[in-house]
Structures are given as C-alpha cells and as structure tokens.
PDB file of C-alpha atoms in Angstrom:
ATOM      1  CA  MET Y   1    -255.219 165.080 -30.917  1.00  0.00           C
ATOM      2  CA  SER Y   2    -253.342 163.410 -33.655  1.00  0.00           C
ATOM      3  CA  SER Y   3    -251.364 166.602 -34.286  1.00  0.00           C
ATOM      4  CA  ASP Y   4    -250.178 166.530 -30.672  1.00  0.00           C
ATOM      5  CA  THR Y   5    -248.948 162.907 -31.179  1.00  0.00           C
ATOM      6  CA  THR Y   6    -247.172 163.887 -34.418  1.00  0.00           C
ATOM      7  CA  ARG Y   7    -245.607 166.885 -32.764  1.00  0.00           C
ATOM      8  CA  SER Y   8    -244.322 164.887 -29.786  1.00  0.00           C
ATOM      9  CA  ALA Y   9    -242.974 162.174 -32.054  1.00  0.00           C
ATOM     10  CA  SER Y  10    -241.083 164.725 -34.177  1.00  0.00           C
ATOM     11  CA  GLU Y  11    -239.642 166.444 -31.083  1.00  0.00           C
ATOM     12  CA  GLU Y  12    -238.271 163.118 -29.857  1.00  0.00           C
ATOM     13  CA  GLY Y  13    -236.296 162.788 -33.085  1.00  0.00           C
ATOM     14  CA  SER Y  14    -234.871 166.235 -33.051  1.00  0.00           C
ATOM     15  CA  LEU Y  15    -231.244 167.041 -33.790  1.00  0.00           C
ATOM     16  CA  GLU Y  16    -230.534 167.935 -30.183  1.00  0.00           C
ATOM     17  CA  ASN Y  17    -231.348 164.358 -29.068  1.00  0.00           C
ATOM     18  CA  ILE Y  18    -229.264 162.919 -31.821  1.00  0.00           C
ATOM     19  CA  ARG Y  19    -226.394 165.104 -30.735  1.00  0.00           C
ATOM     20  CA  LYS Y  20    -226.786 163.963 -27.160  1.00  0.00           C
ATOM     21  CA  ALA Y  21    -226.737 160.327 -28.286  1.00  0.00           C
ATOM     22  CA  SER Y  22    -223.600 160.821 -30.330  1.00  0.00           C
ATOM     23  CA  ASP Y  23    -221.888 162.508 -27.429  1.00  0.00           C
ATOM     24  CA  ALA Y  24    -222.704 159.624 -25.189  1.00  0.00           C
ATOM     25  CA  VAL Y  25    -220.977 157.154 -27.521  1.00  0.00           C
ATOM     26  CA  GLU Y  26    -217.644 159.067 -27.388  1.00  0.00           C
ATOM     27  CA  LYS Y  27    -216.104 157.525 -24.283  1.00  0.00           C
ATOM     28  CA  SER Y  28    -212.502 156.685 -23.750  1.00  0.00           C
ATOM     29  CA  THR Y  29    -211.394 153.038 -23.695  1.00  0.00           C
ATOM     30  CA  MET Y  30    -210.545 153.311 -19.969  1.00  0.00           C
ATOM     31  CA  GLU Y  31    -214.063 154.610 -19.189  1.00  0.00           C
ATOM     32  CA  ILE Y  32    -215.647 151.740 -21.056  1.00  0.00           C
ATOM     33  CA  THR Y  33    -213.308 149.219 -19.323  1.00  0.00           C
ATOM     34  CA  VAL Y  34    -214.217 150.536 -15.883  1.00  0.00           C
ATOM     35  CA  GLU Y  35    -217.897 150.581 -16.747  1.00  0.00           C
ATOM     36  CA  LYS Y  36    -217.830 146.951 -17.951  1.00  0.00           C
ATOM     37  CA  THR Y  37    -215.842 145.854 -14.912  1.00  0.00           C
ATOM     38  CA  ILE Y  38    -218.352 147.459 -12.567  1.00  0.00           C
ATOM     39  CA  GLU Y  39    -221.090 145.648 -14.430  1.00  0.00           C
ATOM     40  CA  ARG Y  40    -219.314 142.317 -13.774  1.00  0.00           C
ATOM     41  CA  TRP Y  41    -218.761 142.933 -10.010  1.00  0.00           C
ATOM     42  CA  ARG Y  42    -219.802 139.321  -9.252  1.00  0.00           C
ATOM     43  CA  THR Y  43    -217.070 137.909 -11.413  1.00  0.00           C
ATOM     44  CA  VAL Y  44    -214.435 140.289  -9.969  1.00  0.00           C
ATOM     45  CA  GLY Y  45    -215.607 139.364  -6.461  1.00  0.00           C
ATOM     46  CA  SER Y  46    -215.337 135.715  -7.126  1.00  0.00           C
ATOM     47  CA  ILE Y  47    -211.819 136.076  -8.557  1.00  0.00           C
ATOM     48  CA  VAL Y  48    -210.743 138.003  -5.441  1.00  0.00           C
ATOM     49  CA  VAL Y  49    -212.352 135.439  -3.053  1.00  0.00           C
ATOM     50  CA  LEU Y  50    -210.765 132.502  -4.869  1.00  0.00           C
ATOM     51  CA  ALA Y  51    -207.334 134.198  -4.874  1.00  0.00           C
ATOM     52  CA  MET Y  52    -207.550 134.971  -1.141  1.00  0.00           C
ATOM     53  CA  ALA Y  53    -208.615 131.336  -0.474  1.00  0.00           C
ATOM     54  CA  SER Y  54    -205.625 130.027  -2.406  1.00  0.00           C
ATOM     55  CA  VAL Y  55    -203.188 132.216  -0.493  1.00  0.00           C
ATOM     56  CA  LEU Y  56    -204.806 131.357   2.848  1.00  0.00           C
ATOM     57  CA  LEU Y  57    -204.597 127.688   2.070  1.00  0.00           C
ATOM     58  CA  VAL Y  58    -200.978 127.863   1.267  1.00  0.00           C
ATOM     59  CA  ARG Y  59    -200.305 129.810   4.501  1.00  0.00           C
ATOM     60  CA  VAL Y  60    -202.292 127.366   6.679  1.00  0.00           C
ATOM     61  CA  ASP Y  61    -200.901 124.162   5.163  1.00  0.00           C
ATOM     62  CA  GLY Y  62    -197.389 125.567   4.852  1.00  0.00           C
ATOM     63  CA  TYR Y  63    -196.963 124.126   1.374  1.00  0.00           C
ATOM     64  CA  LEU Y  64    -198.768 124.091  -1.943  1.00  0.00           C
ATOM     65  CA  SER Y  65    -201.452 121.407  -1.294  1.00  0.00           C
ATOM     66  CA  ILE Y  66    -203.927 119.950  -3.789  1.00  0.00           C
ATOM     67  CA  ASP Y  67    -206.690 122.164  -2.458  1.00  0.00           C
ATOM     68  CA  ALA Y  68    -204.579 125.345  -2.976  1.00  0.00           C
ATOM     69  CA  GLN Y  69    -203.611 124.215  -6.442  1.00  0.00           C
ATOM     70  CA  VAL Y  70    -207.286 123.610  -7.373  1.00  0.00           C
ATOM     71  CA  PHE Y  71    -208.323 127.029  -6.019  1.00  0.00           C
ATOM     72  CA  ALA Y  72    -205.428 128.724  -7.843  1.00  0.00           C
ATOM     73  CA  GLY Y  73    -206.237 126.884 -11.047  1.00  0.00           C
ATOM     74  CA  ILE Y  74    -209.924 127.968 -10.968  1.00  0.00           C
ATOM     75  CA  THR Y  75    -208.847 131.513 -10.161  1.00  0.00           C
ATOM     76  CA  ILE Y  76    -206.501 131.595 -13.184  1.00  0.00           C
ATOM     77  CA  LEU Y  77    -209.144 130.149 -15.510  1.00  0.00           C
ATOM     78  CA  LEU Y  78    -211.782 132.651 -14.265  1.00  0.00           C
ATOM     79  CA  LEU Y  79    -209.323 135.514 -14.676  1.00  0.00           C
ATOM     80  CA  ILE Y  80    -208.531 134.437 -18.254  1.00  0.00           C
ATOM     81  CA  TYR Y  81    -212.272 134.180 -19.061  1.00  0.00           C
ATOM     82  CA  PHE Y  82    -212.903 137.662 -17.501  1.00  0.00           C
ATOM     83  CA  ILE Y  83    -210.036 139.315 -19.439  1.00  0.00           C
ATOM     84  CA  ALA Y  84    -211.107 137.665 -22.742  1.00  0.00           C
ATOM     85  CA  THR Y  85    -214.693 138.657 -22.473  1.00  0.00           C
ATOM     86  CA  LEU Y  86    -213.797 142.157 -21.234  1.00  0.00           C
ATOM     87  CA  ARG Y  87    -211.589 142.709 -24.222  1.00  0.00           C
ATOM     88  CA  THR Y  88    -214.437 141.563 -26.521  1.00  0.00           C
ATOM     89  CA  ASP Y  89    -216.958 143.890 -24.846  1.00  0.00           C
ATOM     90  CA  VAL Y  90    -214.612 146.898 -25.005  1.00  0.00           C
ATOM     91  CA  SER Y  91    -213.794 146.390 -28.654  1.00  0.00           C
ATOM     92  CA  MET Y  92    -217.538 146.085 -29.476  1.00  0.00           C
ATOM     93  CA  GLU Y  93    -218.208 149.446 -27.880  1.00  0.00           C
TER      94      GLU Y  93
END
C-alpha cells in the first residue's frame, strides 16, 4: 500500500505537470489585465454606477450641484484606486 502512495506522489510531480504549470504562467499582459478586471467586477460596477449617478444628477439639476460634485469625486477616487491596484496586480503576475 505504501508503494501505491509513493507512486501516486511521484506521478503528481512529473515533468508533464511541471510543463503544464509553466505554460499556464505564460499569459499576455492584456489577458492578465482582463482576468484581474473580471475578478474585481464589484469595483468596476460601483465605478459605473457612480459615474451614471453623477451624469444624471447634472442632467436633472441642470448645473453642477454639490451632490453631483461629490459623486464625481468619489468616482474619480475609486477609479484611481482601481487603476493603481490593477497595475500592481498585473506587474506581480
């Protein structure tokens, strides 16, 4: 029974598995960026919702009110945070 365990453990560390793992690492920067953006769908969704709210507030009020400025400011800060963390994640891959 111990020989079966040893054999299965050695098969898991075979060169074929190592080759598959190294192939998985070789992704383009664009693929990694899209993958990380999809992983952060909540942040992207909140940026879109805040941007739409800002535009709608300007259209309803007819001028750039305090509410529209606050929503736009939060949107810009969230966008800057998203881009900064995305760049860091992509460079770490």
